[in-house]
PDB file of C-alpha atoms and ligand atoms in Angstrom:
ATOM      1  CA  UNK W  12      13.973   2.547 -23.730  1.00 87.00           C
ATOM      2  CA  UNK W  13      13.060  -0.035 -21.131  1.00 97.00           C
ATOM      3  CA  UNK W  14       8.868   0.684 -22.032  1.00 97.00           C
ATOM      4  CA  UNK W  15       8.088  -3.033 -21.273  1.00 96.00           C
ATOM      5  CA  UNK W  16       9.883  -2.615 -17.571  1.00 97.00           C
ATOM      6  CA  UNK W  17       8.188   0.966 -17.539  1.00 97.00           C
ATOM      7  CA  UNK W  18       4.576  -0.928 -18.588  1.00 97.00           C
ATOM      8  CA  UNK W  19       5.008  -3.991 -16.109  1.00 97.00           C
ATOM      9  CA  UNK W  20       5.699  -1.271 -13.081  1.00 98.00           C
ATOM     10  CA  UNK W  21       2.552   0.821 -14.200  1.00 98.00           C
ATOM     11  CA  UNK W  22       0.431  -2.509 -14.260  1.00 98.00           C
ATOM     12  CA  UNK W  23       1.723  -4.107 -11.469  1.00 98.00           C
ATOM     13  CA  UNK W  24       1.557  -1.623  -8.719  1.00 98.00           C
ATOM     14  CA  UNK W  25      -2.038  -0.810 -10.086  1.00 98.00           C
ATOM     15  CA  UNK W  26      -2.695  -4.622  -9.542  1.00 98.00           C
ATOM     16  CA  UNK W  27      -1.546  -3.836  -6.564  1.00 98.00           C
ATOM     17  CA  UNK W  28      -2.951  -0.732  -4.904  1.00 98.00           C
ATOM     18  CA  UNK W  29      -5.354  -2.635  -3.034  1.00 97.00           C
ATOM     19  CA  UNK W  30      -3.518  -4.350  -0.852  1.00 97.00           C
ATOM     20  CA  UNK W  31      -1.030  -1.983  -0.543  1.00 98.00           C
ATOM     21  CA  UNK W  32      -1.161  -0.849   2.735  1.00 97.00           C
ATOM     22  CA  UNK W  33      -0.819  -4.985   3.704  1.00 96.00           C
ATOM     23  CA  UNK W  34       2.269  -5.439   2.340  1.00 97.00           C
ATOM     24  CA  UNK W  35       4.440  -2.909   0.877  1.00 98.00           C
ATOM     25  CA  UNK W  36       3.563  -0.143   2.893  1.00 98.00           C
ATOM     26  CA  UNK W  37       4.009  -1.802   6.302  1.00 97.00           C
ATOM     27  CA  UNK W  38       8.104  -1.206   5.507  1.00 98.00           C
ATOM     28  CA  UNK W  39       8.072   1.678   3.112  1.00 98.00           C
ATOM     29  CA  UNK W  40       6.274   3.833   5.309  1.00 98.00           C
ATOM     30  CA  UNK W  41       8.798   3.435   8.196  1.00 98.00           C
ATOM     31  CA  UNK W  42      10.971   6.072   6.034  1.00 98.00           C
ATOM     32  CA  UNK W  43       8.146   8.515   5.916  1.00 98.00           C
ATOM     33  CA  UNK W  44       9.369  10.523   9.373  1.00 98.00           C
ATOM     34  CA  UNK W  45      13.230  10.581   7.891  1.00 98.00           C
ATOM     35  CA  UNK W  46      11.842  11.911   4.825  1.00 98.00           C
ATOM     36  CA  UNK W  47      10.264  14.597   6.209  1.00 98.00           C
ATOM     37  CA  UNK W  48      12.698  15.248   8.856  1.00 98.00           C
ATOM     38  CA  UNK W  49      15.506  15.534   5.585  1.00 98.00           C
ATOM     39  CA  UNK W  50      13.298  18.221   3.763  1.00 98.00           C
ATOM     40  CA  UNK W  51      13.126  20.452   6.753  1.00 98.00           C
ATOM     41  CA  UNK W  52       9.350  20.393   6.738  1.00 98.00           C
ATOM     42  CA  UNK W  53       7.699  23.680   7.782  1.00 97.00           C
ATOM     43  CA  UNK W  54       4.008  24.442   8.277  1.00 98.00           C
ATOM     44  CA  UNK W  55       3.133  26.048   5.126  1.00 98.00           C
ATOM     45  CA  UNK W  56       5.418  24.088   3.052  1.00 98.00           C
ATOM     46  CA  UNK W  57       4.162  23.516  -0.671  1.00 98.00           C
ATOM     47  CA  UNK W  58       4.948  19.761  -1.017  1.00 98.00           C
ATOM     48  CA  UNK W  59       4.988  17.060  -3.584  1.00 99.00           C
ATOM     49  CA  UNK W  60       5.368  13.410  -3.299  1.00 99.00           C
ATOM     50  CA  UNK W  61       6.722  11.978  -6.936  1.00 99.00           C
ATOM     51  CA  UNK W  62       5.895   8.117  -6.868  1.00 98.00           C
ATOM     52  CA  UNK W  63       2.974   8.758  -4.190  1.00 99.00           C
ATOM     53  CA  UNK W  64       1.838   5.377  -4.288  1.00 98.00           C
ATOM     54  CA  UNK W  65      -1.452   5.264  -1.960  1.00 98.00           C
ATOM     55  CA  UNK W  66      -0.179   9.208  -1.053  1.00 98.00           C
ATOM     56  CA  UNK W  67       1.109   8.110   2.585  1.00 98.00           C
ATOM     57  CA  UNK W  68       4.124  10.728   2.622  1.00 98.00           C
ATOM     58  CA  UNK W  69       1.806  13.560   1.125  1.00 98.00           C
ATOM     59  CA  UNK W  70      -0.474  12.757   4.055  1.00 98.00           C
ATOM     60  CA  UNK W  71       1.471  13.025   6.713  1.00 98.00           C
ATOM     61  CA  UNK W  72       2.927  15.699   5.177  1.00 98.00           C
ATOM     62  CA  UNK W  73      -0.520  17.450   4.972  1.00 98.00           C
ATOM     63  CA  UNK W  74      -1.252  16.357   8.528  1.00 98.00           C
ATOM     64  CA  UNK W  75       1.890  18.428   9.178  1.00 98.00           C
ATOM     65  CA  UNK W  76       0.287  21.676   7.722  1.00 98.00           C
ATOM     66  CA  UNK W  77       1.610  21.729   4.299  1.00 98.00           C
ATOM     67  CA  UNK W  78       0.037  21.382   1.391  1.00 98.00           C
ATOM     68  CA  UNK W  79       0.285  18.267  -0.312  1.00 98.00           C
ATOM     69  CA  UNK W  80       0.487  17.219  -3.958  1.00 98.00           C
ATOM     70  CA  UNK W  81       1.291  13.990  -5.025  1.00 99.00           C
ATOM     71  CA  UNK W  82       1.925  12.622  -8.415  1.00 98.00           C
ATOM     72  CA  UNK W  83       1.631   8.278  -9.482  1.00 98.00           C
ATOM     73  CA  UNK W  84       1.477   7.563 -12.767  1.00 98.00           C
ATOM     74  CA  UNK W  85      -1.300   4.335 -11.347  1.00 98.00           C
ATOM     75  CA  UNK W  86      -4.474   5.762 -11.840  1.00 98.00           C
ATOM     76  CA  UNK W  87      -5.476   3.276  -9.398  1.00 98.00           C
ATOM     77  CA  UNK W  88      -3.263   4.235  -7.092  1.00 98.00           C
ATOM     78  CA  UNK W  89      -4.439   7.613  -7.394  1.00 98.00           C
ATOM     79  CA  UNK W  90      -7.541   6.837  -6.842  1.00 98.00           C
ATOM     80  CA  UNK W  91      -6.724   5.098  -3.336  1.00 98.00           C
ATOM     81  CA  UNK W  92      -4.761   8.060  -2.370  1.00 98.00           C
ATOM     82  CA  UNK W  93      -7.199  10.250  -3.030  1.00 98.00           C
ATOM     83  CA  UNK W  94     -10.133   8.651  -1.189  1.00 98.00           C
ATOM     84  CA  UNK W  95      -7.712   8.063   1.869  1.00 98.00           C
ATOM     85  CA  UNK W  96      -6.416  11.638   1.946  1.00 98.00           C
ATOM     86  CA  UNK W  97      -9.389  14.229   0.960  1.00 98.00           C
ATOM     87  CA  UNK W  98      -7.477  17.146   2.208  1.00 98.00           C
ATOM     88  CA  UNK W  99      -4.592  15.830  -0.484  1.00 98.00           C
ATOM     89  CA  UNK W 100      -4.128  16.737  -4.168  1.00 98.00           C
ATOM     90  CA  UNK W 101      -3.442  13.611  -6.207  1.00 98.00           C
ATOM     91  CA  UNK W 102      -3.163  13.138  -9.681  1.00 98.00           C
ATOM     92  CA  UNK W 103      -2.022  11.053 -12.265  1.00 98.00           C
ATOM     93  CA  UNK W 104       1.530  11.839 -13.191  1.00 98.00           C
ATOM     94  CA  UNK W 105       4.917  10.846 -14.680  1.00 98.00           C
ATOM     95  CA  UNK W 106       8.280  11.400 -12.518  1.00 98.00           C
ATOM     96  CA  UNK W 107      10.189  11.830 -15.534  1.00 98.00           C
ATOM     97  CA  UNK W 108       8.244  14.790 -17.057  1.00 98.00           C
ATOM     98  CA  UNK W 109       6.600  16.559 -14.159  1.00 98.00           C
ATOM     99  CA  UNK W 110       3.433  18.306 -15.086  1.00 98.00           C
ATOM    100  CA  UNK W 111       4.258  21.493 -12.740  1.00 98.00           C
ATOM    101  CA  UNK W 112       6.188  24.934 -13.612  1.00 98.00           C
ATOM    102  CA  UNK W 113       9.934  25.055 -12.749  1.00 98.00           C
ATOM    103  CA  UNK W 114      10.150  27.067  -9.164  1.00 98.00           C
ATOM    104  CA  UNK W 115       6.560  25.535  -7.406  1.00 98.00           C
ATOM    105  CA  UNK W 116       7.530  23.963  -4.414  1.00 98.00           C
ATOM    106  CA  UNK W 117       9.173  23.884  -1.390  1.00 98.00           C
ATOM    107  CA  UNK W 118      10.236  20.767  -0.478  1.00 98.00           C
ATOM    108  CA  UNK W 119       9.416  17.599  -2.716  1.00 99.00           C
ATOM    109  CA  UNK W 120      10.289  13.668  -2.194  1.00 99.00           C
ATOM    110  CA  UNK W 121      10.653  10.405  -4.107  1.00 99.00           C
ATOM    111  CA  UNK W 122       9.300   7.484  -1.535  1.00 99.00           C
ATOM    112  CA  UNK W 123      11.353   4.193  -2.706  1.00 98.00           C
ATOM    113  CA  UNK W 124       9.949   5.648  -6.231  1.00 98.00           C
ATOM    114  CA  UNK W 125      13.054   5.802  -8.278  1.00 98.00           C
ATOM    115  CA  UNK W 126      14.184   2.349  -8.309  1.00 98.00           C
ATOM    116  CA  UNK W 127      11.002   1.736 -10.416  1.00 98.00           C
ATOM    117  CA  UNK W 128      11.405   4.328 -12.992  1.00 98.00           C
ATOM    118  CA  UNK W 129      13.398   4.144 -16.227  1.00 98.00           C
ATOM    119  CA  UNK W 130      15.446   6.584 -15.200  1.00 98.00           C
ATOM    120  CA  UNK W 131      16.455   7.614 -11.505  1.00 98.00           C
ATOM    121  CA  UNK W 132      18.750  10.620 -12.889  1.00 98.00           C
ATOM    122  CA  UNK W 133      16.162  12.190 -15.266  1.00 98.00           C
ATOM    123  CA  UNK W 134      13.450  12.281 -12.068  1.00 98.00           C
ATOM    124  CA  UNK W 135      15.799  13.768  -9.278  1.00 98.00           C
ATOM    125  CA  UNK W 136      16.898  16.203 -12.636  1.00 98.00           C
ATOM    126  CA  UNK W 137      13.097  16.884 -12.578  1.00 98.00           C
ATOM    127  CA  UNK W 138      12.287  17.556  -8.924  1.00 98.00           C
ATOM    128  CA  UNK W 139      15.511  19.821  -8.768  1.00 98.00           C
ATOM    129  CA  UNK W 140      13.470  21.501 -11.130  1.00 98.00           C
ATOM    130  CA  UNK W 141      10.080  22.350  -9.946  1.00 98.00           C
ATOM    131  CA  UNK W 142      11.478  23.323  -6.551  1.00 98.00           C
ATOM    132  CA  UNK W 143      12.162  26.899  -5.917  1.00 98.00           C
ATOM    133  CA  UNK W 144      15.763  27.995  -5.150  1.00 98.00           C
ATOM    134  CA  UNK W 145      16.189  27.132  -1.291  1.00 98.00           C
ATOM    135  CA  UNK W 146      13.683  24.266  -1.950  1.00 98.00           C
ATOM    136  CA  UNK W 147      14.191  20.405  -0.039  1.00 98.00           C
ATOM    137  CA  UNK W 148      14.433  17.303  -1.864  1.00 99.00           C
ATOM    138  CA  UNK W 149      14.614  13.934  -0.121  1.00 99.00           C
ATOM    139  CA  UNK W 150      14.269  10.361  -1.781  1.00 99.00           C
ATOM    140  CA  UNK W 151      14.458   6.932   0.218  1.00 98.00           C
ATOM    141  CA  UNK W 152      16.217   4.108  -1.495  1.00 98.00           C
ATOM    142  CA  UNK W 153      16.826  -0.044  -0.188  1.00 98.00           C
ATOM    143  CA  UNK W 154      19.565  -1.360   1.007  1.00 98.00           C
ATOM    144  CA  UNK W 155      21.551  -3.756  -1.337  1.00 98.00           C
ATOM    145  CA  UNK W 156      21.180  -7.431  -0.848  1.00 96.00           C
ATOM    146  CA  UNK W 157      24.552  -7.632   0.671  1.00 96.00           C
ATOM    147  CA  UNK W 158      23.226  -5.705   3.379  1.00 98.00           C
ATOM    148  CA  UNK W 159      19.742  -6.312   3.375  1.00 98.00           C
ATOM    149  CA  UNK W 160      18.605  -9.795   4.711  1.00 96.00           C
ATOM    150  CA  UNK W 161      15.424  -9.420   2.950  1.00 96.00           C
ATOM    151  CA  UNK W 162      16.803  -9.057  -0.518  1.00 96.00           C
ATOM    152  CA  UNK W 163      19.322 -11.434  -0.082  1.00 92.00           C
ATOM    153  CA  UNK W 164      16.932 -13.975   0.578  1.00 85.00           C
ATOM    154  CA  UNK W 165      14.817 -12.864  -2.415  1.00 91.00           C
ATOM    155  CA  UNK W 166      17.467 -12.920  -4.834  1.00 94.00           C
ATOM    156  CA  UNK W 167      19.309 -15.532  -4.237  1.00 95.00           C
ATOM    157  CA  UNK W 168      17.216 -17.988  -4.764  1.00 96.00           C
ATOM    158  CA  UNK W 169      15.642 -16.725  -7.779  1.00 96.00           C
ATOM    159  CA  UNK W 170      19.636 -16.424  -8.982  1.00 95.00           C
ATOM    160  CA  UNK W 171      19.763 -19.755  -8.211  1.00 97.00           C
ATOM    161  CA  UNK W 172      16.562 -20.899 -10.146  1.00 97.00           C
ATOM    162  CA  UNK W 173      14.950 -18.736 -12.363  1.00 97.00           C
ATOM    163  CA  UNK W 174      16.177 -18.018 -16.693  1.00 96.00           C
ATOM    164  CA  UNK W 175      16.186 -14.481 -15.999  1.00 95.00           C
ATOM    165  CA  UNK W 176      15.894 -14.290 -19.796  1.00 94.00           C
ATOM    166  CA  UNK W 177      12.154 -13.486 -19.077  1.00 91.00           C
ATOM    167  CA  UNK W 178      13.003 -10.311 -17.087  1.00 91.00           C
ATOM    168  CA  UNK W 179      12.385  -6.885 -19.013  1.00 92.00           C
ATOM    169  CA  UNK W 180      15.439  -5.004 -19.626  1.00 95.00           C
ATOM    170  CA  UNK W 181      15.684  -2.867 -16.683  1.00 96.00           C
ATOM    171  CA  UNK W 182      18.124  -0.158 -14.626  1.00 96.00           C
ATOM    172  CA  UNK W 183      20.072  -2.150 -11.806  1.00 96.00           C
ATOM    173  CA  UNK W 184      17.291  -1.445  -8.983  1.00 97.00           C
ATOM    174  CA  UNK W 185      20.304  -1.151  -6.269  1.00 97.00           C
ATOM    175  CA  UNK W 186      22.168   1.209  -8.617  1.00 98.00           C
ATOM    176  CA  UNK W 187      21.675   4.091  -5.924  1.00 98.00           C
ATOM    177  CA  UNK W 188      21.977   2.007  -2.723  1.00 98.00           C
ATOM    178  CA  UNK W 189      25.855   2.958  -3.383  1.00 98.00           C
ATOM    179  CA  UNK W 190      25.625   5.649  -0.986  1.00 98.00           C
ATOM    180  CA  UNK W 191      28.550   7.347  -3.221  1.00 98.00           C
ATOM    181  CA  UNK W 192      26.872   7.226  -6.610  1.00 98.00           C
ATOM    182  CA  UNK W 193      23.491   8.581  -4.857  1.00 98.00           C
ATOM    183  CA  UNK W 194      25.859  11.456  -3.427  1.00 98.00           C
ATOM    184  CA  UNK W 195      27.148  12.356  -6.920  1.00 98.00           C
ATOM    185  CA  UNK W 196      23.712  12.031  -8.835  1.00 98.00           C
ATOM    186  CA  UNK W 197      22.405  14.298  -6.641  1.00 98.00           C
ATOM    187  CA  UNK W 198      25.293  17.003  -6.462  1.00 98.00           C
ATOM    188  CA  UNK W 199      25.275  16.471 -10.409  1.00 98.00           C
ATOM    189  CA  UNK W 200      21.389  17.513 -10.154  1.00 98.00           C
ATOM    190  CA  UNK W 201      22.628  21.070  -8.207  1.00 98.00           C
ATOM    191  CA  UNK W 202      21.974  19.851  -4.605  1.00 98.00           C
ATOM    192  CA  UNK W 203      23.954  21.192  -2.257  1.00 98.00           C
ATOM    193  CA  UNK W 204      24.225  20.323   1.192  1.00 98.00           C
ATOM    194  CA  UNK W 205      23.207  16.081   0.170  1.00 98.00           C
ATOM    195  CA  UNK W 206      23.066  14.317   3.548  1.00 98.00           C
ATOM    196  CA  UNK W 207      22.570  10.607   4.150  1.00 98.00           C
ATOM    197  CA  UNK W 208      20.468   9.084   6.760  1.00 98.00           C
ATOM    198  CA  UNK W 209      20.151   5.366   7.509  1.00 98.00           C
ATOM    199  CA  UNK W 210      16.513   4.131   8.234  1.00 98.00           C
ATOM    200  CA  UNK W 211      16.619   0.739  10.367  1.00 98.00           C
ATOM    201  CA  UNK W 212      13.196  -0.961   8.253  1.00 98.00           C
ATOM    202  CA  UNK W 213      12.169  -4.325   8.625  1.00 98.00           C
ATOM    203  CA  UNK W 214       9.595  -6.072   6.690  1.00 97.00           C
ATOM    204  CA  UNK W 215       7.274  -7.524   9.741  1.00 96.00           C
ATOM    205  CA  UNK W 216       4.679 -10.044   7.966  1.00 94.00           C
ATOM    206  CA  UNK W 217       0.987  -9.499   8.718  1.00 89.00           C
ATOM    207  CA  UNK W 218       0.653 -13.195   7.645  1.00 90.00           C
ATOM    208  CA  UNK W 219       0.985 -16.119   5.253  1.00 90.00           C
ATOM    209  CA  UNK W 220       4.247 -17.250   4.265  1.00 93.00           C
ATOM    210  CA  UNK W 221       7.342 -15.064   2.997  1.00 94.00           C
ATOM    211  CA  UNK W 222       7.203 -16.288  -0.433  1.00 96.00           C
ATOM    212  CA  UNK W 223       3.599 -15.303  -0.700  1.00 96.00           C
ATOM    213  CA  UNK W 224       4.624 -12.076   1.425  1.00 96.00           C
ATOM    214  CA  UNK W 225       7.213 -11.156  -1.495  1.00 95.00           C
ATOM    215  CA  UNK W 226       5.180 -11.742  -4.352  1.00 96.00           C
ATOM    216  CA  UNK W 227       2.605  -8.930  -3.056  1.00 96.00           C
ATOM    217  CA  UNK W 228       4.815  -6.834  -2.432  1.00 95.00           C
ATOM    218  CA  UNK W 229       6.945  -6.728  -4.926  1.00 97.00           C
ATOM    219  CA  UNK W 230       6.708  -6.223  -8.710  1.00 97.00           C
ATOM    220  CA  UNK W 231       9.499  -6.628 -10.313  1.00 95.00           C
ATOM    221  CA  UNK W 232      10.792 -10.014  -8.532  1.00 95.00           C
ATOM    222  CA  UNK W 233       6.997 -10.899  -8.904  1.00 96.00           C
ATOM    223  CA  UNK W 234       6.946 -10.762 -12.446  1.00 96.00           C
ATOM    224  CA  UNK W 235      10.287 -12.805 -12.770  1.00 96.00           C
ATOM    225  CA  UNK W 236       8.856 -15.531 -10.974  1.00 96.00           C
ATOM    226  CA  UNK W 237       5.497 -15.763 -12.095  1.00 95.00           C
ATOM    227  CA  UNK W 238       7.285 -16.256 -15.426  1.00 95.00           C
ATOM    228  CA  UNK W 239       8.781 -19.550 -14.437  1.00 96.00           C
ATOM    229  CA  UNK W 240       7.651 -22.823 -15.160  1.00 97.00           C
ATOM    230  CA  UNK W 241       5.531 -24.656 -12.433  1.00 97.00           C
ATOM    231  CA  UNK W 242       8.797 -26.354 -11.007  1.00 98.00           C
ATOM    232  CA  UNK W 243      10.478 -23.283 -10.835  1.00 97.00           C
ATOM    233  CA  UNK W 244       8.565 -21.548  -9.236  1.00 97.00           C
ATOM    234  CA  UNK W 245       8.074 -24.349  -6.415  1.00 98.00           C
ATOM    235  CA  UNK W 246      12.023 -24.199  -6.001  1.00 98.00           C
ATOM    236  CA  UNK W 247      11.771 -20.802  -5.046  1.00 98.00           C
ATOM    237  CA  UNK W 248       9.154 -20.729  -3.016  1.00 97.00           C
ATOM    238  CA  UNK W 249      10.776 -23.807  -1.009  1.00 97.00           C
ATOM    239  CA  UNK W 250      13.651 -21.809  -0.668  1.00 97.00           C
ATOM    240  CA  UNK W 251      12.638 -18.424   0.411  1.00 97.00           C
ATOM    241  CA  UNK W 252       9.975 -19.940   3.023  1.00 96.00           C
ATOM    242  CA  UNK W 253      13.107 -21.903   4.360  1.00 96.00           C
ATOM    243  CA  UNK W 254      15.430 -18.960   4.503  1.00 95.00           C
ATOM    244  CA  UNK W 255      12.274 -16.825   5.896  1.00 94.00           C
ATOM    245  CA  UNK W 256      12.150 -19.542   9.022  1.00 94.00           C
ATOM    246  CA  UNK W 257      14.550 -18.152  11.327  1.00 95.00           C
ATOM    247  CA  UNK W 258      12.790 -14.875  11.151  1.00 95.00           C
ATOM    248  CA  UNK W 259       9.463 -16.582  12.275  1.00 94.00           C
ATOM    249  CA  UNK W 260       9.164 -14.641  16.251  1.00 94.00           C
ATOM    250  CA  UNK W 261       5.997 -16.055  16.967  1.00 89.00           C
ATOM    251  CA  UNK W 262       3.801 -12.317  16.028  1.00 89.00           C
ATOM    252  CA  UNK W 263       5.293 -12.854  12.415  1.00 90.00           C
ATOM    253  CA  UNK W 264       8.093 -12.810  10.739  1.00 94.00           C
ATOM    254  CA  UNK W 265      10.439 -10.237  11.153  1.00 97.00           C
ATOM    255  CA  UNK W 266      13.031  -9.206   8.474  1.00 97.00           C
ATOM    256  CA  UNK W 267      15.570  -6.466   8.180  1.00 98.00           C
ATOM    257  CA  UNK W 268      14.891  -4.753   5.270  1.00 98.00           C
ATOM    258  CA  UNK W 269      17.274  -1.364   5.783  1.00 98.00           C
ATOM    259  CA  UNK W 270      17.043   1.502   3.829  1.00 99.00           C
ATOM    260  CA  UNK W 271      18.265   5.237   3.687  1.00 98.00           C
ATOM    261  CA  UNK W 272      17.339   9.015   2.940  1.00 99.00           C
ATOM    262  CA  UNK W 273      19.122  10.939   0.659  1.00 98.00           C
ATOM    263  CA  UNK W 274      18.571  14.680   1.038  1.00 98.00           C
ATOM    264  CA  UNK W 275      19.390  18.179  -0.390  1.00 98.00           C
ATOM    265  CA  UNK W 276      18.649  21.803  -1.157  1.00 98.00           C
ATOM    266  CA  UNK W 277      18.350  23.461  -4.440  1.00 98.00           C
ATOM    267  CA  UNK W 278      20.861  25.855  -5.036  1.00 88.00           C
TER     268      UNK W 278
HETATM  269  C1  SAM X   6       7.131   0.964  -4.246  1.00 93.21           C
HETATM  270  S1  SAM X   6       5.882   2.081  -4.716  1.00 93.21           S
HETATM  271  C2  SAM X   6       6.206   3.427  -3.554  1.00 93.21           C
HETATM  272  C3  SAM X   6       4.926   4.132  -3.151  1.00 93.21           C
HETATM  273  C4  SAM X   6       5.055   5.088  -1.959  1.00 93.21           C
HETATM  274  N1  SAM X   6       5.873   6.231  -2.309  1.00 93.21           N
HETATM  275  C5  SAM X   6       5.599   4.408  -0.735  1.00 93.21           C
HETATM  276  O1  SAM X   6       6.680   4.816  -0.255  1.00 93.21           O
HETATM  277  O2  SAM X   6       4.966   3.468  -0.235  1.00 93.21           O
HETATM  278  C6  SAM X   6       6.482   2.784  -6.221  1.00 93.21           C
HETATM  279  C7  SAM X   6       5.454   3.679  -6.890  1.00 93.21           C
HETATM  280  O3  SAM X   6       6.095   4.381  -7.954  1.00 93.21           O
HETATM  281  C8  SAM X   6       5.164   4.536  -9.013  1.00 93.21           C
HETATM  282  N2  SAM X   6       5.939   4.847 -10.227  1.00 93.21           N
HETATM  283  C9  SAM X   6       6.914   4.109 -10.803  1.00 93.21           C
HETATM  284  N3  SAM X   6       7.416   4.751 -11.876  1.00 93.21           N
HETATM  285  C10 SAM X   6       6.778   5.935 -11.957  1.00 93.21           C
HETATM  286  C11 SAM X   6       6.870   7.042 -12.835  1.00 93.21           C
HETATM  287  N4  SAM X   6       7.726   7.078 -13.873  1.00 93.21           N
HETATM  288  N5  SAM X   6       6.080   8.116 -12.623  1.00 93.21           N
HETATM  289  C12 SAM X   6       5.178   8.108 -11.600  1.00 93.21           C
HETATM  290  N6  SAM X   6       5.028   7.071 -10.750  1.00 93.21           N
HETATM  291  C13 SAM X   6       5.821   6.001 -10.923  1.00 93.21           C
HETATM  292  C14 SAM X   6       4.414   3.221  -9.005  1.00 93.21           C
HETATM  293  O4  SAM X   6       3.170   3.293  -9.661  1.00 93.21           O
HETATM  294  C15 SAM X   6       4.267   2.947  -7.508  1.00 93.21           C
HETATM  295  O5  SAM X   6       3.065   3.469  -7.000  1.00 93.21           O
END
């Protein structure tokens, strides 16, 4: 189920791992110290990072004195994370069939990795898995559009534009961002002790405009666009650049993007 949304992710964050660390990363990495701080981090710590991406959380886990593992199933993003973090273990991997033992880590997270999966339940199902009884598992999730100004101004205008007949079938991306539903996935999973933290992101633009902005950094609303006739996609592109404007503060534009950390122990 879902293989051409599960194909599209695979191929489109591959396409692009490059210029990751321009775009997406500039937000997603301001969840990285929540993250950590939610999984108790110790020295020591055996650690994973599911959905690694260019391996940023692994690394400054590692940089922290654990030893880090982390798991895309990119190979090109594998390959970035690997050449940017030596002291790392990266390899090519699937979050919703874990190549590791039940009981091998200590503390494992999912960076804004299982909004892009198939199947959000089946991956936290997995880490609960591979950690050992005590073990610390924290995953970072957006903000809805009704709370996030970035999405909002995403979405709407491709809601207002685009036949979304040309999306893949695909789980609702902000399923999760219901802090209630995240709280009962994960107690269904066998956490105990599932604690919420808000993270305050914003999206600050190195450059260019927002519409450009969005389509780097994003795949799936990407994809939906680029599917869209010429006219189309000029419509949306007029609007989010004109919704982006008041967000211009003269070093770039500035957008809140919020997110949050969900966290909890095995057992
Ligand atoms: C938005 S990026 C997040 C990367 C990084 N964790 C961060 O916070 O910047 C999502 C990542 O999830 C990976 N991904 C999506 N589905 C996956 C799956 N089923 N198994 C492994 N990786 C997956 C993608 O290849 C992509 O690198």
């Amino acid at each position: 189920m879902y293989d051409g949304f599960r194909d599209t992710e695979r191929d489109g964050w591959g396409a692009r791992a490059g210029q990751y660390r321009n775009y997406t990363a500039r937000v997603t990495t301001q969840a990285i110290p929540a993250l950590l701080a939610a999984v108790q981090l110790r020295a020591g710590d055996a650690f994973l990072d599911v959905c690694a991406g260019p391996g940023y959380a692994a690394g400054a886990a590692q940089a922290l004195c654990a030893t880090a593992t982390g798991i895309d199933f990119s190979p090109e993003m594998v390959r970035i994370a690997a050449d940017s973090f030596p002291d790392c273990r990266f390899q090519q991997g699937d979050a919703l069939g874990l190549d590791f033992p039940d009981n091998s880590f200590d503390a494992a997270v999912c960076a804004f990795g299982l909004l892009h999966t198939t199947d959000p339940v089946r991956a936290i199902n997995e880490a609960y898995r591979v950690l050992r009884p005590g073990g610390r598992y924290g995953f970072s999730q957006w903000c809805a559009p009704a709370e996030s100004d970035f999405f909002r101004f995403l979405m709407a205008p491709i809601a207002r534009h685009a036949d979304m007949s040309v999306a893949d079938a695909a789980p609702d991306a902000f399923a999760l961002s219901d802090r209630h539903q995240a709280e009962q996935v994960m107690a269904a999973a066998g956490f105990s002790q599932v604690v919420i933290r808000e993270v305050p992101s914003v999206y600050h633009a190195a450059g260019g405009d927002m519409f450009d902005n969005i389509m780097a950094l994003t795949v799936r609303a990407a994809t939906i666009v680029q599917a869209q006739s010429d006219a189309v996609q000029q419509a949306i592109r007029d609007d989010v650049n004109a919704a982006a404007l008041p967000y211009e503060t003269g070093q770039g534009m500035i957008v809140p993007m919020p997110s949050f950390v969900v966290s909890g122990v095995k057992g």
